PDB file of C-alpha atoms in Angstrom:
ATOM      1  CA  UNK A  20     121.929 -99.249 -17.839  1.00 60.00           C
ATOM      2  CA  UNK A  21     118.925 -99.155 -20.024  1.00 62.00           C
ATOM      3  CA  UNK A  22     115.931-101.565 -18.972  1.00 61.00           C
ATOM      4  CA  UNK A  23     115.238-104.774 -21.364  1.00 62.00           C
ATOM      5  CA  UNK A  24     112.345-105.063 -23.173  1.00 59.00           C
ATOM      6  CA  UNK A  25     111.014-108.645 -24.482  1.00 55.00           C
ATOM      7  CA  UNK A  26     111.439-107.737 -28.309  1.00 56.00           C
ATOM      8  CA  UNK A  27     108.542-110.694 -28.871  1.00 60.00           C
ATOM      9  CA  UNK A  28     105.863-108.672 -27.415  1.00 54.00           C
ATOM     10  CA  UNK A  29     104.285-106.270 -29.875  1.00 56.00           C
ATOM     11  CA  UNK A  30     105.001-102.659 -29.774  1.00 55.00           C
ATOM     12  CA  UNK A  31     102.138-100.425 -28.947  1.00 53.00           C
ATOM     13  CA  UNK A  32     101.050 -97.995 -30.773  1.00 52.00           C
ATOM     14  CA  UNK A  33      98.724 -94.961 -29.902  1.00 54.00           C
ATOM     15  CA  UNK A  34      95.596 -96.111 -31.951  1.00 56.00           C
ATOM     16  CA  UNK A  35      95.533 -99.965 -30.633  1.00 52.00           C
ATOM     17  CA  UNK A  36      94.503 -99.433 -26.961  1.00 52.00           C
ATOM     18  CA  UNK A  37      94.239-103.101 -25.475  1.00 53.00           C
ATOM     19  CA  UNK A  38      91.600-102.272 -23.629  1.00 55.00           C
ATOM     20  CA  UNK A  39      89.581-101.112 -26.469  1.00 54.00           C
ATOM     21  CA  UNK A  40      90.554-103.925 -28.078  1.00 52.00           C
ATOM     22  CA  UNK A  41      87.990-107.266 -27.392  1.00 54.00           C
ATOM     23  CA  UNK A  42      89.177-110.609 -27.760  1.00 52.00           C
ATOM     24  CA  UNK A  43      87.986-112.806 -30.490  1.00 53.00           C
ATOM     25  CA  UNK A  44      87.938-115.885 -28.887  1.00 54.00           C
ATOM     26  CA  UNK A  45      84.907-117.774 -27.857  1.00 52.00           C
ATOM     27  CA  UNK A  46      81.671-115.802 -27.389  1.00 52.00           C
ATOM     28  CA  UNK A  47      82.930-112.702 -28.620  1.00 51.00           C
ATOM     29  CA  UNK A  48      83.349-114.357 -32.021  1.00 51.00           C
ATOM     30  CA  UNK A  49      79.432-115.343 -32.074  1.00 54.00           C
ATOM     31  CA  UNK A  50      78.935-111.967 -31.396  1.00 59.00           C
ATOM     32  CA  UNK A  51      79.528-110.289 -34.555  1.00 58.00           C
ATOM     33  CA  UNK A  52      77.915-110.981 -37.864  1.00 54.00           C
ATOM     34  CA  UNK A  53      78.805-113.524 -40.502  1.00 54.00           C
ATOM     35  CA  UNK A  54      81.212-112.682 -42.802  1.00 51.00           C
ATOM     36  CA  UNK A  55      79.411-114.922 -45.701  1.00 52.00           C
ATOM     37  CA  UNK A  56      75.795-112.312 -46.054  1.00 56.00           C
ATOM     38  CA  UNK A  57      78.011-110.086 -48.053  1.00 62.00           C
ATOM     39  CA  UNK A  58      79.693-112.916 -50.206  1.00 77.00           C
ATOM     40  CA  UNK A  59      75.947-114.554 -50.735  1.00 73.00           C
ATOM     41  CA  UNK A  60      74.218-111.112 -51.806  1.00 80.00           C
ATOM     42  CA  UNK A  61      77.576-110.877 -54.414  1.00 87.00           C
ATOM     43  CA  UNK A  62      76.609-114.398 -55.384  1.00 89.00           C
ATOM     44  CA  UNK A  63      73.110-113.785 -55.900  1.00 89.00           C
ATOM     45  CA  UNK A  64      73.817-110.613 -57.936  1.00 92.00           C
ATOM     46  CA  UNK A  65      76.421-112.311 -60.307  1.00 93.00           C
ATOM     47  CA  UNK A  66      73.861-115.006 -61.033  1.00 94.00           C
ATOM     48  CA  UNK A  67      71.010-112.843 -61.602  1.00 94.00           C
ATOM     49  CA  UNK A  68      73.408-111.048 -64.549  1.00 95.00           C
ATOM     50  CA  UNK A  69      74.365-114.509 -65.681  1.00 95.00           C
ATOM     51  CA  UNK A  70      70.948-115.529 -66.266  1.00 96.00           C
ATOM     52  CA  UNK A  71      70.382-112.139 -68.105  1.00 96.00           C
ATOM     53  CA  UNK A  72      73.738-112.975 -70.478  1.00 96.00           C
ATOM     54  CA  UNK A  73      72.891-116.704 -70.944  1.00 95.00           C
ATOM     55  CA  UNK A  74      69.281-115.892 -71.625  1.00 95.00           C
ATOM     56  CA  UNK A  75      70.037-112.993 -74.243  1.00 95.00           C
ATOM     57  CA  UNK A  76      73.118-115.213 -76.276  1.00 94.00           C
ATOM     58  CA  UNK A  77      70.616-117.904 -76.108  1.00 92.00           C
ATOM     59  CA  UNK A  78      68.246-116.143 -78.089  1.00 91.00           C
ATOM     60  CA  UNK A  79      71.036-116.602 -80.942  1.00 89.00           C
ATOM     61  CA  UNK A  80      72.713-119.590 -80.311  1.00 87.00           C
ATOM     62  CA  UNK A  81      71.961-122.991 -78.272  1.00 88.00           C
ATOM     63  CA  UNK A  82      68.413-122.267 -77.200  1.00 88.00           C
ATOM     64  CA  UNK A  83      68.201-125.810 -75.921  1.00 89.00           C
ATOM     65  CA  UNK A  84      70.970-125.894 -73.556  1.00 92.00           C
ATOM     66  CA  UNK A  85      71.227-121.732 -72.490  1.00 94.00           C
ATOM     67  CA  UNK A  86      67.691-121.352 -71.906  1.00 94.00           C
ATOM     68  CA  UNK A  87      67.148-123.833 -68.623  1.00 95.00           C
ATOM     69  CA  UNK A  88      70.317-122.370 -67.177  1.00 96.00           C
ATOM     70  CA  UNK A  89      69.276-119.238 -67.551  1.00 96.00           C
ATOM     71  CA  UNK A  90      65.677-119.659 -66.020  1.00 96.00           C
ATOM     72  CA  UNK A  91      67.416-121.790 -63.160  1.00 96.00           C
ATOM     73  CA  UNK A  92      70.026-119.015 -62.202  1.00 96.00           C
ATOM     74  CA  UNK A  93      67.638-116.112 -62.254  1.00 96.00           C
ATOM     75  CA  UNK A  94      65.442-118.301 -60.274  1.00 96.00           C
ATOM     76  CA  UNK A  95      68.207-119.025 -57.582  1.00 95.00           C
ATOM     77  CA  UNK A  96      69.099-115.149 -57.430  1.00 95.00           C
ATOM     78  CA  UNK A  97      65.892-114.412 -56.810  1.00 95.00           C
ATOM     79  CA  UNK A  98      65.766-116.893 -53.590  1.00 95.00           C
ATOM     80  CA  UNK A  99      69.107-115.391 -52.601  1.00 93.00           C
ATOM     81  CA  UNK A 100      67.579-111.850 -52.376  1.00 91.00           C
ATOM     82  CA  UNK A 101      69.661-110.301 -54.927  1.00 91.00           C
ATOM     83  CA  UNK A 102      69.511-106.396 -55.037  1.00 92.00           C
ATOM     84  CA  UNK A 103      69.045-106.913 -58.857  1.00 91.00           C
ATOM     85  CA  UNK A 104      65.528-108.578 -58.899  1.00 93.00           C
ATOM     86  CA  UNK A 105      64.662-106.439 -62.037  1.00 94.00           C
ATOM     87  CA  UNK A 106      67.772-108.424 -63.823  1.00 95.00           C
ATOM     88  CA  UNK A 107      67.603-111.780 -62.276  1.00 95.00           C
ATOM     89  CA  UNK A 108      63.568-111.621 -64.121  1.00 96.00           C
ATOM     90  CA  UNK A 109      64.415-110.312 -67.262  1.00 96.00           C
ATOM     91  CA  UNK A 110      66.977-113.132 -67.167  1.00 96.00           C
ATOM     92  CA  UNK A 111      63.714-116.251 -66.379  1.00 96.00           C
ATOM     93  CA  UNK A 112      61.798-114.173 -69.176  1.00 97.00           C
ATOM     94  CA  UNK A 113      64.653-114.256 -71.450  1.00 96.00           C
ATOM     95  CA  UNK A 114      65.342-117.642 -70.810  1.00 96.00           C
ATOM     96  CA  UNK A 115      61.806-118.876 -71.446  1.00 96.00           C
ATOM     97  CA  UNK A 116      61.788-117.047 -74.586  1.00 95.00           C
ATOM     98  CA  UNK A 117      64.519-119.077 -75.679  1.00 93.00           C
ATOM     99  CA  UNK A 118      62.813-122.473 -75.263  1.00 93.00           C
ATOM    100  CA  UNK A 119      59.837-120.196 -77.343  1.00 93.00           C
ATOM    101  CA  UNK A 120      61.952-119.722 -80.103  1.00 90.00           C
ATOM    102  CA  UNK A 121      63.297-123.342 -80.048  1.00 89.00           C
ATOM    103  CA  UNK A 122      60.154-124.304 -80.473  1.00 90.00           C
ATOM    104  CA  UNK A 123      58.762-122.036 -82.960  1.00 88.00           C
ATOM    105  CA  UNK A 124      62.291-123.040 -85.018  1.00 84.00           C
ATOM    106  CA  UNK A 125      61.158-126.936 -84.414  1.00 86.00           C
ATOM    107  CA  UNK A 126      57.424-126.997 -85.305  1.00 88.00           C
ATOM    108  CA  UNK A 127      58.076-124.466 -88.353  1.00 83.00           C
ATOM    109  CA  UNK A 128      61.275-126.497 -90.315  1.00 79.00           C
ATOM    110  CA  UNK A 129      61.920-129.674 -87.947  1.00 76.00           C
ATOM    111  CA  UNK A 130      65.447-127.870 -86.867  1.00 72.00           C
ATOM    112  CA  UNK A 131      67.378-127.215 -83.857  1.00 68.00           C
ATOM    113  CA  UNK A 132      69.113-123.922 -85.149  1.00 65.00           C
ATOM    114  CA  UNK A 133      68.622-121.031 -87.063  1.00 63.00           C
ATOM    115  CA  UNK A 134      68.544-121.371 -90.712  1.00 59.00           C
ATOM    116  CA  UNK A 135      69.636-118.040 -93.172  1.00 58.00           C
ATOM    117  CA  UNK A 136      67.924-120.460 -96.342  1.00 59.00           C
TER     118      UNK A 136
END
């Protein structure tokens, strides 16, 4: 007769050891590091390139609108401690050229958009 084994418990296999194994209930789950530091650096780094895009198409088109944005995210990625500070910068200065040239385009023919004539 061949012993009965409860075929709800899991099987064990040679690299799970359950002693090796802590639980992650309670205070063992305080223990480790949050999860979300690696999500907010990825956060802060896709801003800081945002502000970079935003900031270089809004040398071209809607200076008004993709400047600000693009001053305010490089600004934010840079008080998330991005590891692209050199981008998230280029992105402010880029952005505050914009609102430049919007205002160079303003005071010189009274628009709000590049004119070819």
């Amino acid at each position: 007769m061949t012993p009965r084994t409860d075929s709800r418990a899991p099987a064990s296999s040679p690299t799970s050891h359950p002693a090796r194994t802590p639980a992650r209930t309670g205070a063992s789950a305080g223990a480790r590091p949050p999860a979300r530091t690696r999500d907010a650096h990825a956060d802060a780094d896709a801003m800081a390139v945002t502000a970079f895009v935003l900031g270089l198409v809004g040398l071209l088109v809607m200076n008004l609108i993709l400047g600000p944005i693009a001053v305010v995210l490089g600004t934010l990625a840079l008080r998330r401690h991005t590891t692209r500070p050199g981008r998230a910068r280029l992105g402010m200065a880029l952005g505050l050229a914009d609102l430049v040239v919007l205002a160079c385009l303003v005071t010189a023919d009274g628009t709000w958009s590049w004119s070819l004539t």
